Amino acid sequence: PLFHPAMKNVAPIRRELSVKTFFNMLGPMVNPAFPKHQLVGVFNLELARMYGYLYQKTDTNYSILHALDGYDEIALTGPVKIISREQESILQPSDFGTKTIQAEDIHGGASVADAAAIFLDVLNNKASDPRKDVVCANAGMAIATVRGLSPEEGFHAAKESLESGRALEVFNALKSRSGKAA
């Protein structure tokens, strides 16, 4: 409902169903901001291919990703399929300049409050290395998509932003502009 006005009537039904619906697939395709660059994580390979086909027909510079162990993001727990306008590839954690991690090292907690605390720990550069690396891999892939960098170059740009405190500064500026507390 905060993303697209048409979704406000659908959100309660989606929550009640607790399963992936057509609206999970539709969301990124109906972004009212019409971004020039987009990084989209998807929950299965078939959807990644479908998005790739649809995005080819737009002017959007895109990267679509699906972790082959099931995540809809770069988890660094194994290989990830990336589909962009230029190519399809399978990346390993080493392509980001990091190592494979264990799923239990990046568990997001049992509640929204747990996830928020982990998020703030990452931004304050106090989280575990695996958690910071996963955030940097995903942010880095977005940076790589926009700037035309390699995944490793994007990862290092994200890591520099995190370690220098710039990522936290941007988050705090965004938070103050929105008038909402984290």
Tab-separated table of N, CA and C in Angstrom:
chain	number	residue	atom	x	y	z
A	1	PRO	N	0.812	-1.210	0.000
A	1	PRO	CA	0.000	0.000	0.000
A	1	PRO	C	0.849	1.265	0.000
A	2	LEU	N	2.073	1.225	0.570
A	2	LEU	CA	2.946	2.388	0.543
A	2	LEU	C	3.688	2.489	-0.780
A	3	PHE	N	3.611	1.441	-1.586
A	3	PHE	CA	4.361	1.413	-2.831
A	3	PHE	C	3.489	1.794	-4.011
A	4	HIS	N	2.368	1.199	-4.167
A	4	HIS	CA	1.471	1.502	-5.278
A	4	HIS	C	0.051	1.561	-4.726
A	5	PRO	N	-0.669	2.656	-4.983
A	5	PRO	CA	-2.009	2.822	-4.411
A	5	PRO	C	-2.956	1.670	-4.733
A	6	ALA	N	-2.794	1.062	-5.894
A	6	ALA	CA	-3.690	-0.028	-6.272
A	6	ALA	C	-3.514	-1.252	-5.386
A	7	MET	N	-2.385	-1.362	-4.712
A	7	MET	CA	-2.106	-2.536	-3.884
A	7	MET	C	-2.733	-2.459	-2.493
A	8	LYS	N	-3.256	-1.289	-2.098
A	8	LYS	CA	-3.763	-1.152	-0.729
A	8	LYS	C	-4.918	-2.097	-0.427
A	9	ASN	N	-5.728	-2.423	-1.423
A	9	ASN	CA	-6.851	-3.330	-1.204
A	9	ASN	C	-6.425	-4.792	-1.229
A	10	VAL	N	-5.286	-5.050	-1.819
A	10	VAL	CA	-4.802	-6.411	-1.973
A	10	VAL	C	-3.970	-6.861	-0.772
A	11	ALA	N	-3.275	-5.925	-0.130
A	11	ALA	CA	-2.335	-6.260	0.948
A	11	ALA	C	-2.950	-7.111	2.056
A	12	PRO	N	-4.137	-6.776	2.585
A	12	PRO	CA	-4.688	-7.607	3.662
A	12	PRO	C	-4.969	-9.046	3.219
A	13	ILE	N	-5.393	-9.210	1.995
A	13	ILE	CA	-5.680	-10.550	1.478
A	13	ILE	C	-4.384	-11.338	1.343
A	14	ARG	N	-3.338	-10.695	0.821
A	14	ARG	CA	-2.039	-11.359	0.681
A	14	ARG	C	-1.515	-11.821	2.031
A	15	ARG	N	-1.621	-10.955	3.041
A	15	ARG	CA	-1.138	-11.328	4.383
A	15	ARG	C	-1.907	-12.529	4.915
A	16	GLU	N	-3.209	-12.533	4.699
A	16	GLU	CA	-4.042	-13.618	5.210
A	16	GLU	C	-3.719	-14.940	4.521
A	17	LEU	N	-3.426	-14.901	3.236
A	17	LEU	CA	-3.131	-16.123	2.491
A	17	LEU	C	-1.801	-16.747	2.897
A	18	SER	N	-0.819	-15.956	3.265
A	18	SER	CA	0.522	-16.415	3.660
A	18	SER	C	1.213	-17.255	2.594
A	19	VAL	N	0.845	-17.090	1.355
A	19	VAL	CA	1.529	-17.768	0.254
A	19	VAL	C	1.838	-16.729	-0.819
A	20	LYS	N	2.770	-17.066	-1.676
A	20	LYS	CA	3.092	-16.161	-2.767
A	20	LYS	C	1.916	-16.125	-3.740
A	21	THR	N	1.571	-14.930	-4.177
A	21	THR	CA	0.456	-14.748	-5.099
A	21	THR	C	0.948	-14.033	-6.348
A	22	PHE	N	0.053	-13.860	-7.271
A	22	PHE	CA	0.344	-13.105	-8.486
A	22	PHE	C	0.858	-11.714	-8.142
A	23	PHE	N	0.378	-11.151	-7.047
A	23	PHE	CA	0.777	-9.798	-6.668
A	23	PHE	C	2.237	-9.734	-6.220
A	24	ASN	N	2.786	-10.847	-5.701
A	24	ASN	CA	4.219	-10.894	-5.399
A	24	ASN	C	5.026	-10.745	-6.688
A	25	MET	N	4.501	-11.307	-7.753
A	25	MET	CA	5.190	-11.239	-9.039
A	25	MET	C	4.964	-9.897	-9.727
A	26	LEU	N	3.802	-9.330	-9.548
A	26	LEU	CA	3.420	-8.104	-10.244
A	26	LEU	C	4.108	-6.867	-9.687
A	27	GLY	N	4.353	-6.828	-8.388
A	27	GLY	CA	4.852	-5.634	-7.710
A	27	GLY	C	5.961	-4.870	-8.412
A	28	PRO	N	7.119	-5.498	-8.686
A	28	PRO	CA	8.211	-4.746	-9.310
A	28	PRO	C	7.879	-4.228	-10.709
A	29	MET	N	6.951	-4.867	-11.376
A	29	MET	CA	6.625	-4.460	-12.743
A	29	MET	C	5.691	-3.254	-12.789
A	30	VAL	N	5.065	-2.908	-11.675
A	30	VAL	CA	4.117	-1.782	-11.680
A	30	VAL	C	4.611	-0.633	-10.809
A	31	ASN	N	5.909	-0.486	-10.698
A	31	ASN	CA	6.499	0.590	-9.908
A	31	ASN	C	6.110	1.927	-10.530
A	32	PRO	N	5.341	2.748	-9.815
A	32	PRO	CA	4.879	4.015	-10.394
A	32	PRO	C	5.992	5.040	-10.593
A	33	ALA	N	7.176	4.800	-10.035
A	33	ALA	CA	8.300	5.730	-10.201
A	33	ALA	C	9.020	5.519	-11.538
A	34	PHE	N	8.755	4.404	-12.205
A	34	PHE	CA	9.413	4.069	-13.467
A	34	PHE	C	10.929	4.297	-13.387
A	35	PRO	N	11.604	3.560	-12.503
A	35	PRO	CA	13.044	3.782	-12.323
A	35	PRO	C	13.832	3.473	-13.597
A	36	LYS	N	14.919	4.196	-13.780
A	36	LYS	CA	15.805	3.961	-14.927
A	36	LYS	C	16.686	2.741	-14.691
A	37	HIS	N	16.942	2.439	-13.430
A	37	HIS	CA	17.781	1.306	-13.036
A	37	HIS	C	17.007	0.497	-12.003
A	38	GLN	N	17.091	-0.827	-12.106
A	38	GLN	CA	16.346	-1.639	-11.150
A	38	GLN	C	17.062	-2.961	-10.890
A	39	LEU	N	17.183	-3.284	-9.602
A	39	LEU	CA	17.671	-4.582	-9.152
A	39	LEU	C	16.473	-5.288	-8.542
A	40	VAL	N	16.162	-6.475	-9.057
A	40	VAL	CA	14.979	-7.205	-8.604
A	40	VAL	C	15.395	-8.611	-8.200
A	41	GLY	N	15.050	-9.005	-6.984
A	41	GLY	CA	15.264	-10.370	-6.528
A	41	GLY	C	13.972	-11.144	-6.655
A	42	VAL	N	14.059	-12.369	-7.159
A	42	VAL	CA	12.860	-13.180	-7.359
A	42	VAL	C	13.015	-14.544	-6.688
A	43	PHE	N	11.873	-15.155	-6.377
A	43	PHE	CA	11.871	-16.381	-5.585
A	43	PHE	C	12.035	-17.661	-6.385
A	44	ASN	N	12.028	-17.584	-7.713
A	44	ASN	CA	12.347	-18.781	-8.487
A	44	ASN	C	12.913	-18.419	-9.851
A	45	LEU	N	13.571	-19.377	-10.459
A	45	LEU	CA	14.281	-19.155	-11.708
A	45	LEU	C	13.331	-18.876	-12.868
A	46	GLU	N	12.180	-19.523	-12.881
A	46	GLU	CA	11.212	-19.274	-13.955
A	46	GLU	C	10.761	-17.820	-13.946
A	47	LEU	N	10.526	-17.285	-12.767
A	47	LEU	CA	10.121	-15.887	-12.657
A	47	LEU	C	11.263	-14.966	-13.087
A	48	ALA	N	12.492	-15.330	-12.766
A	48	ALA	CA	13.646	-14.533	-13.202
A	48	ALA	C	13.681	-14.454	-14.722
A	49	ARG	N	13.461	-15.568	-15.375
A	49	ARG	CA	13.475	-15.583	-16.845
A	49	ARG	C	12.316	-14.775	-17.417
A	50	MET	N	11.143	-14.890	-16.798
A	50	MET	CA	9.989	-14.119	-17.263
A	50	MET	C	10.260	-12.619	-17.119
A	51	TYR	N	10.784	-12.209	-15.965
A	51	TYR	CA	11.126	-10.799	-15.767
A	51	TYR	C	12.155	-10.347	-16.802
A	52	GLY	N	13.164	-11.194	-17.053
A	52	GLY	CA	14.176	-10.853	-18.047
A	52	GLY	C	13.548	-10.573	-19.398
A	53	TYR	N	12.615	-11.410	-19.779
A	53	TYR	CA	11.914	-11.209	-21.053
A	53	TYR	C	11.137	-9.894	-21.037
A	54	LEU	N	10.418	-9.626	-19.955
A	54	LEU	CA	9.613	-8.405	-19.871
A	54	LEU	C	10.475	-7.150	-19.801
A	55	TYR	N	11.549	-7.194	-19.022
A	55	TYR	CA	12.413	-6.019	-18.893
A	55	TYR	C	13.159	-5.711	-20.191
A	56	GLN	N	13.408	-6.719	-21.027
A	56	GLN	CA	14.064	-6.480	-22.315
A	56	GLN	C	13.257	-5.519	-23.178
A	57	LYS	N	11.968	-5.473	-22.948
A	57	LYS	CA	11.081	-4.641	-23.754
A	57	LYS	C	10.938	-3.229	-23.185
A	58	THR	N	11.735	-2.900	-22.175
A	58	THR	CA	11.695	-1.571	-21.560
A	58	THR	C	13.041	-0.877	-21.762
A	59	ASP	N	13.112	0.361	-21.322
A	59	ASP	CA	14.377	1.098	-21.354
A	59	ASP	C	15.124	0.994	-20.027
A	60	THR	N	14.603	0.196	-19.108
A	60	THR	CA	15.202	0.062	-17.782
A	60	THR	C	16.531	-0.688	-17.853
A	61	ASN	N	17.525	-0.175	-17.159
A	61	ASN	CA	18.782	-0.881	-16.950
A	61	ASN	C	18.541	-1.793	-15.744
A	62	TYR	N	18.581	-3.091	-15.918
A	62	TYR	CA	18.134	-3.999	-14.861
A	62	TYR	C	19.128	-5.120	-14.582
A	63	SER	N	19.023	-5.630	-13.373
A	63	SER	CA	19.631	-6.900	-12.982
A	63	SER	C	18.568	-7.646	-12.191
A	64	ILE	N	18.304	-8.857	-12.598
A	64	ILE	CA	17.346	-9.718	-11.906
A	64	ILE	C	18.168	-10.832	-11.280
A	65	LEU	N	17.889	-11.144	-10.031
A	65	LEU	CA	18.697	-12.168	-9.390
A	65	LEU	C	17.840	-13.192	-8.664
A	66	HIS	N	18.379	-14.396	-8.641
A	66	HIS	CA	17.772	-15.496	-7.894
A	66	HIS	C	18.899	-16.386	-7.384
A	67	ALA	N	18.974	-16.533	-6.064
A	67	ALA	CA	19.971	-17.434	-5.475
A	67	ALA	C	19.522	-18.867	-5.743
A	68	LEU	N	20.410	-19.680	-6.243
A	68	LEU	CA	20.040	-21.032	-6.649
A	68	LEU	C	19.664	-21.927	-5.476
A	69	ASP	N	19.930	-21.483	-4.250
A	69	ASP	CA	19.460	-22.242	-3.091
A	69	ASP	C	18.137	-21.692	-2.560
A	70	GLY	N	17.470	-20.843	-3.344
A	70	GLY	CA	16.102	-20.453	-3.042
A	70	GLY	C	15.862	-19.036	-2.579
A	71	TYR	N	16.873	-18.301	-2.231
A	71	TYR	CA	16.673	-16.930	-1.754
A	71	TYR	C	16.317	-15.995	-2.909
A	72	ASP	N	15.577	-14.947	-2.580
A	72	ASP	CA	15.269	-13.927	-3.591
A	72	ASP	C	16.217	-12.736	-3.445
A	73	GLU	N	17.409	-13.027	-3.000
A	73	GLU	CA	18.461	-12.028	-2.827
A	73	GLU	C	19.799	-12.750	-2.855
A	74	ILE	N	20.861	-11.985	-2.849
A	74	ILE	CA	22.191	-12.580	-2.770
A	74	ILE	C	22.429	-12.925	-1.303
A	75	ALA	N	22.513	-14.221	-1.012
A	75	ALA	CA	22.686	-14.665	0.370
A	75	ALA	C	24.128	-15.073	0.667
A	76	LEU	N	24.934	-15.229	-0.368
A	76	LEU	CA	26.324	-15.687	-0.233
A	76	LEU	C	26.420	-17.093	0.355
A	77	THR	N	25.307	-17.828	0.342
A	77	THR	CA	25.293	-19.214	0.800
A	77	THR	C	25.535	-20.179	-0.357
A	78	GLY	N	25.634	-19.649	-1.558
A	78	GLY	CA	25.850	-20.449	-2.756
A	78	GLY	C	25.756	-19.567	-3.985
A	79	PRO	N	25.651	-20.200	-5.160
A	79	PRO	CA	25.606	-19.430	-6.400
A	79	PRO	C	24.302	-18.649	-6.568
A	80	VAL	N	24.389	-17.575	-7.349
A	80	VAL	CA	23.225	-16.742	-7.648
A	80	VAL	C	23.184	-16.498	-9.153
A	81	LYS	N	22.001	-16.638	-9.725
A	81	LYS	CA	21.793	-16.379	-11.159
A	81	LYS	C	21.483	-14.902	-11.319
A	82	ILE	N	22.177	-14.242	-12.237
A	82	ILE	CA	21.953	-12.833	-12.541
A	82	ILE	C	21.565	-12.734	-14.010
A	83	ILE	N	20.462	-12.053	-14.272
A	83	ILE	CA	20.025	-11.793	-15.643
A	83	ILE	C	19.987	-10.283	-15.818
A	84	SER	N	20.728	-9.802	-16.812
A	84	SER	CA	20.726	-8.369	-17.112
A	84	SER	C	20.479	-8.194	-18.608
A	85	ARG	N	20.393	-6.953	-19.035
A	85	ARG	CA	20.187	-6.683	-20.456
A	85	ARG	C	21.345	-7.265	-21.283
A	86	GLU	N	22.552	-7.241	-20.733
A	86	GLU	CA	23.737	-7.665	-21.469
A	86	GLU	C	23.993	-9.167	-21.433
A	87	GLN	N	23.643	-9.820	-20.305
A	87	GLN	CA	24.032	-11.225	-20.169
A	87	GLN	C	23.271	-11.933	-19.066
A	88	GLU	N	23.421	-13.253	-19.070
A	88	GLU	CA	22.995	-14.098	-17.958
A	88	GLU	C	24.263	-14.735	-17.415
A	89	SER	N	24.362	-14.794	-16.100
A	89	SER	CA	25.546	-15.423	-15.519
A	89	SER	C	25.206	-16.026	-14.167
A	90	ILE	N	26.054	-16.916	-13.744
A	90	ILE	CA	25.951	-17.482	-12.402
A	90	ILE	C	27.177	-17.008	-11.640
A	91	LEU	N	26.924	-16.315	-10.543
A	91	LEU	CA	28.005	-15.774	-9.725
A	91	LEU	C	28.153	-16.584	-8.447
A	92	GLN	N	29.381	-16.714	-8.017
A	92	GLN	CA	29.713	-17.364	-6.754
A	92	GLN	C	30.036	-16.278	-5.728
A	93	PRO	N	29.986	-16.580	-4.443
A	93	PRO	CA	30.399	-15.587	-3.445
A	93	PRO	C	31.780	-14.995	-3.744
A	94	SER	N	32.684	-15.797	-4.285
A	94	SER	CA	34.032	-15.297	-4.604
A	94	SER	C	34.001	-14.195	-5.664
A	95	ASP	N	32.962	-14.146	-6.500
A	95	ASP	CA	32.841	-13.084	-7.503
A	95	ASP	C	32.571	-11.726	-6.862
A	96	PHE	N	32.164	-11.745	-5.599
A	96	PHE	CA	31.959	-10.507	-4.845
A	96	PHE	C	33.183	-10.198	-3.976
A	97	GLY	N	34.181	-11.081	-4.043
A	97	GLY	CA	35.380	-10.890	-3.236
A	97	GLY	C	35.205	-11.365	-1.811
A	98	THR	N	34.283	-12.293	-1.599
A	98	THR	CA	34.034	-12.805	-0.251
A	98	THR	C	33.896	-14.324	-0.318
A	99	LYS	N	33.630	-14.937	0.819
A	99	LYS	CA	33.543	-16.396	0.859
A	99	LYS	C	32.105	-16.850	1.090
A	100	THR	N	31.861	-18.133	0.841
A	100	THR	CA	30.550	-18.732	1.091
A	100	THR	C	30.291	-18.737	2.590
A	101	ILE	N	29.068	-18.405	2.961
A	101	ILE	CA	28.702	-18.381	4.380
A	101	ILE	C	27.589	-19.387	4.649
A	102	GLN	N	27.327	-19.643	5.902
A	102	GLN	CA	26.274	-20.567	6.319
A	102	GLN	C	24.974	-19.799	6.556
A	103	ALA	N	23.860	-20.414	6.197
A	103	ALA	CA	22.553	-19.762	6.342
A	103	ALA	C	22.290	-19.325	7.782
A	104	GLU	N	22.708	-20.127	8.746
A	104	GLU	CA	22.440	-19.768	10.146
A	104	GLU	C	23.185	-18.500	10.573
A	105	ASP	N	24.230	-18.135	9.833
A	105	ASP	CA	24.985	-16.920	10.162
A	105	ASP	C	24.267	-15.634	9.758
A	106	ILE	N	23.223	-15.779	8.949
A	106	ILE	CA	22.507	-14.583	8.489
A	106	ILE	C	21.024	-14.622	8.847
A	107	HIS	N	20.658	-15.512	9.761
A	107	HIS	CA	19.258	-15.604	10.174
A	107	HIS	C	18.767	-14.228	10.617
A	108	GLY	N	17.585	-13.845	10.142
A	108	GLY	CA	17.060	-12.498	10.383
A	108	GLY	C	16.314	-12.306	11.678
A	109	GLY	N	16.259	-13.298	12.530
A	109	GLY	CA	15.542	-13.152	13.792
A	109	GLY	C	14.125	-13.676	13.687
A	110	ALA	N	13.405	-13.584	14.791
A	110	ALA	CA	12.061	-14.156	14.865
A	110	ALA	C	10.958	-13.118	14.722
A	111	SER	N	11.318	-11.849	14.630
A	111	SER	CA	10.287	-10.806	14.575
A	111	SER	C	10.780	-9.614	13.755
A	112	VAL	N	9.862	-8.724	13.478
A	112	VAL	CA	10.215	-7.483	12.782
A	112	VAL	C	11.194	-6.682	13.638
A	113	ALA	N	10.979	-6.684	14.945
A	113	ALA	CA	11.882	-5.962	15.850
A	113	ALA	C	13.299	-6.537	15.784
A	114	ASP	N	13.417	-7.875	15.718
A	114	ASP	CA	14.734	-8.508	15.578
A	114	ASP	C	15.405	-8.063	14.283
A	115	ALA	N	14.643	-8.090	13.194
A	115	ALA	CA	15.189	-7.696	11.893
A	115	ALA	C	15.619	-6.231	11.900
A	116	ALA	N	14.834	-5.370	12.531
A	116	ALA	CA	15.182	-3.944	12.616
A	116	ALA	C	16.468	-3.752	13.416
A	117	ALA	N	16.619	-4.504	14.501
A	117	ALA	CA	17.837	-4.404	15.317
A	117	ALA	C	19.061	-4.854	14.518
A	118	ILE	N	18.910	-5.924	13.753
A	118	ILE	CA	20.009	-6.406	12.912
A	118	ILE	C	20.352	-5.350	11.862
A	119	PHE	N	19.327	-4.770	11.252
A	119	PHE	CA	19.521	-3.718	10.243
A	119	PHE	C	20.329	-2.558	10.817
A	120	LEU	N	19.954	-2.110	12.001
A	120	LEU	CA	20.683	-1.000	12.630
A	120	LEU	C	22.107	-1.405	13.010
A	121	ASP	N	22.288	-2.655	13.448
A	121	ASP	CA	23.643	-3.142	13.733
A	121	ASP	C	24.508	-3.111	12.467
A	122	VAL	N	23.920	-3.520	11.346
A	122	VAL	CA	24.665	-3.486	10.082
A	122	VAL	C	25.046	-2.052	9.753
A	123	LEU	N	24.074	-1.131	9.803
A	123	LEU	CA	24.361	0.262	9.456
A	123	LEU	C	25.369	0.908	10.403
A	124	ASN	N	25.380	0.475	11.645
A	124	ASN	CA	26.348	0.992	12.616
A	124	ASN	C	27.667	0.225	12.573
A	125	ASN	N	27.787	-0.687	11.600
A	125	ASN	CA	28.995	-1.487	11.396
A	125	ASN	C	29.325	-2.338	12.622
A	126	LYS	N	28.282	-2.801	13.317
A	126	LYS	CA	28.466	-3.624	14.516
A	126	LYS	C	27.978	-5.059	14.323
A	127	ALA	N	27.428	-5.363	13.161
A	127	ALA	CA	26.899	-6.704	12.893
A	127	ALA	C	28.049	-7.666	12.595
A	128	SER	N	27.720	-8.946	12.548
A	128	SER	CA	28.717	-9.962	12.193
A	128	SER	C	29.166	-9.748	10.745
A	129	ASP	N	30.356	-10.223	10.432
A	129	ASP	CA	30.867	-10.093	9.063
A	129	ASP	C	29.941	-10.737	8.031
A	130	PRO	N	29.394	-11.952	8.276
A	130	PRO	CA	28.491	-12.516	7.272
A	130	PRO	C	27.275	-11.622	6.990
A	131	ARG	N	26.683	-11.049	8.020
A	131	ARG	CA	25.530	-10.165	7.806
A	131	ARG	C	25.931	-8.922	7.020
A	132	LYS	N	27.051	-8.325	7.379
A	132	LYS	CA	27.520	-7.138	6.647
A	132	LYS	C	27.851	-7.502	5.201
A	133	ASP	N	28.463	-8.661	4.997
A	133	ASP	CA	28.821	-9.067	3.637
A	133	ASP	C	27.591	-9.285	2.762
A	134	VAL	N	26.535	-9.868	3.321
A	134	VAL	CA	25.310	-10.076	2.541
A	134	VAL	C	24.695	-8.737	2.154
A	135	VAL	N	24.654	-7.805	3.088
A	135	VAL	CA	24.122	-6.474	2.781
A	135	VAL	C	24.985	-5.808	1.715
A	136	CYS	N	26.292	-5.904	1.851
A	136	CYS	CA	27.195	-5.283	0.869
A	136	CYS	C	27.093	-5.955	-0.497
A	137	ALA	N	26.874	-7.262	-0.536
A	137	ALA	CA	26.718	-7.949	-1.822
A	137	ALA	C	25.461	-7.466	-2.540
A	138	ASN	N	24.357	-7.322	-1.804
A	138	ASN	CA	23.112	-6.862	-2.427
A	138	ASN	C	23.182	-5.388	-2.809
A	139	ALA	N	23.663	-4.549	-1.899
A	139	ALA	CA	23.826	-3.127	-2.224
A	139	ALA	C	24.847	-2.973	-3.345
A	140	GLY	N	25.900	-3.775	-3.286
A	140	GLY	CA	26.931	-3.720	-4.314
A	140	GLY	C	26.417	-4.111	-5.683
A	141	MET	N	25.499	-5.076	-5.731
A	141	MET	CA	24.925	-5.460	-7.022
A	141	MET	C	24.073	-4.327	-7.576
A	142	ALA	N	23.381	-3.611	-6.699
A	142	ALA	CA	22.613	-2.440	-7.146
A	142	ALA	C	23.565	-1.367	-7.679
A	143	ILE	N	24.644	-1.122	-6.956
A	143	ILE	CA	25.646	-0.140	-7.398
A	143	ILE	C	26.251	-0.572	-8.732
A	144	ALA	N	26.583	-1.852	-8.852
A	144	ALA	CA	27.155	-2.377	-10.094
A	144	ALA	C	26.187	-2.207	-11.260
A	145	THR	N	24.898	-2.424	-11.007
A	145	THR	CA	23.888	-2.265	-12.053
A	145	THR	C	23.835	-0.824	-12.538
A	146	VAL	N	23.819	0.117	-11.610
A	146	VAL	CA	23.709	1.535	-11.968
A	146	VAL	C	24.983	2.048	-12.632
A	147	ARG	N	26.134	1.680	-12.090
A	147	ARG	CA	27.406	2.258	-12.552
A	147	ARG	C	28.138	1.427	-13.598
A	148	GLY	N	27.616	0.246	-13.919
A	148	GLY	CA	28.297	-0.606	-14.889
A	148	GLY	C	29.587	-1.204	-14.357
A	149	LEU	N	29.609	-1.514	-13.065
A	149	LEU	CA	30.793	-2.086	-12.418
A	149	LEU	C	30.689	-3.604	-12.350
A	150	SER	N	31.782	-4.241	-11.994
A	150	SER	CA	31.748	-5.673	-11.708
A	150	SER	C	31.075	-5.869	-10.349
A	151	PRO	N	30.557	-7.076	-10.078
A	151	PRO	CA	29.983	-7.328	-8.752
A	151	PRO	C	30.977	-7.061	-7.621
A	152	GLU	N	32.247	-7.417	-7.828
A	152	GLU	CA	33.247	-7.190	-6.777
A	152	GLU	C	33.481	-5.695	-6.556
A	153	GLU	N	33.537	-4.915	-7.630
A	153	GLU	CA	33.704	-3.464	-7.484
A	153	GLU	C	32.504	-2.854	-6.761
A	154	GLY	N	31.305	-3.321	-7.106
A	154	GLY	CA	30.102	-2.845	-6.417
A	154	GLY	C	30.123	-3.204	-4.942
A	155	PHE	N	30.542	-4.444	-4.636
A	155	PHE	CA	30.651	-4.906	-3.251
A	155	PHE	C	31.582	-3.990	-2.461
A	156	HIS	N	32.738	-3.684	-3.036
A	156	HIS	CA	33.709	-2.843	-2.324
A	156	HIS	C	33.199	-1.413	-2.157
A	157	ALA	N	32.455	-0.901	-3.133
A	157	ALA	CA	31.864	0.440	-2.995
A	157	ALA	C	30.847	0.449	-1.855
A	158	ALA	N	30.034	-0.603	-1.767
A	158	ALA	CA	29.050	-0.700	-0.684
A	158	ALA	C	29.748	-0.840	0.665
A	159	LYS	N	30.791	-1.649	0.710
A	159	LYS	CA	31.525	-1.853	1.968
A	159	LYS	C	32.168	-0.551	2.441
A	160	GLU	N	32.712	0.214	1.510
A	160	GLU	CA	33.311	1.511	1.852
A	160	GLU	C	32.241	2.450	2.418
A	161	SER	N	31.059	2.451	1.818
A	161	SER	CA	29.960	3.291	2.308
A	161	SER	C	29.544	2.886	3.719
A	162	LEU	N	29.496	1.589	3.957
A	162	LEU	CA	29.124	1.082	5.278
A	162	LEU	C	30.201	1.413	6.313
A	163	GLU	N	31.440	1.101	5.998
A	163	GLU	CA	32.527	1.289	6.967
A	163	GLU	C	32.840	2.758	7.238
A	164	SER	N	32.588	3.626	6.268
A	164	SER	CA	32.861	5.056	6.455
A	164	SER	C	31.739	5.763	7.209
A	165	GLY	N	30.595	5.088	7.348
A	165	GLY	CA	29.451	5.710	8.009
A	165	GLY	C	28.514	6.438	7.055
A	166	ARG	N	28.869	6.494	5.764
A	166	ARG	CA	28.001	7.185	4.802
A	166	ARG	C	26.644	6.512	4.664
A	167	ALA	N	26.599	5.194	4.682
A	167	ALA	CA	25.319	4.487	4.565
A	167	ALA	C	24.398	4.866	5.722
A	168	LEU	N	24.941	4.942	6.928
A	168	LEU	CA	24.154	5.346	8.099
A	168	LEU	C	23.687	6.792	7.960
A	169	GLU	N	24.558	7.676	7.477
A	169	GLU	CA	24.174	9.079	7.269
A	169	GLU	C	23.007	9.196	6.296
A	170	VAL	N	23.063	8.448	5.205
A	170	VAL	CA	21.984	8.490	4.212
A	170	VAL	C	20.689	7.956	4.817
A	171	PHE	N	20.789	6.865	5.569
A	171	PHE	CA	19.594	6.323	6.222
A	171	PHE	C	18.992	7.345	7.180
A	172	ASN	N	19.827	7.988	7.992
A	172	ASN	CA	19.324	8.986	8.941
A	172	ASN	C	18.700	10.177	8.229
A	173	ALA	N	19.283	10.603	7.107
A	173	ALA	CA	18.703	11.708	6.333
A	173	ALA	C	17.347	11.303	5.763
A	174	LEU	N	17.259	10.098	5.254
A	174	LEU	CA	15.993	9.599	4.719
A	174	LEU	C	14.944	9.506	5.818
A	175	LYS	N	15.368	9.015	6.972
A	175	LYS	CA	14.466	8.886	8.117
A	175	LYS	C	13.945	10.255	8.547
A	176	SER	N	14.810	11.253	8.607
A	176	SER	CA	14.370	12.584	9.046
A	176	SER	C	13.457	13.231	8.008
A	177	ARG	N	13.707	12.980	6.742
A	177	ARG	CA	12.830	13.527	5.699
A	177	ARG	C	11.450	12.895	5.723
A	178	SER	N	11.400	11.627	6.086
A	178	SER	CA	10.105	10.945	6.114
A	178	SER	C	9.329	11.269	7.382
A	179	GLY	N	10.033	11.792	8.398
A	179	GLY	CA	9.374	12.132	9.653
A	179	GLY	C	9.013	10.931	10.492
A	180	LYS	N	9.615	9.772	10.195
A	180	LYS	CA	9.298	8.552	10.935
A	180	LYS	C	10.530	8.038	11.648
A	181	ALA	N	10.314	7.453	12.791
A	181	ALA	CA	11.410	6.834	13.547
A	181	ALA	C	11.655	5.438	13.015
A	182	ALA	N	12.873	4.965	13.178
A	182	ALA	CA	13.196	3.599	12.730
A	182	ALA	C	12.849	2.611	13.814
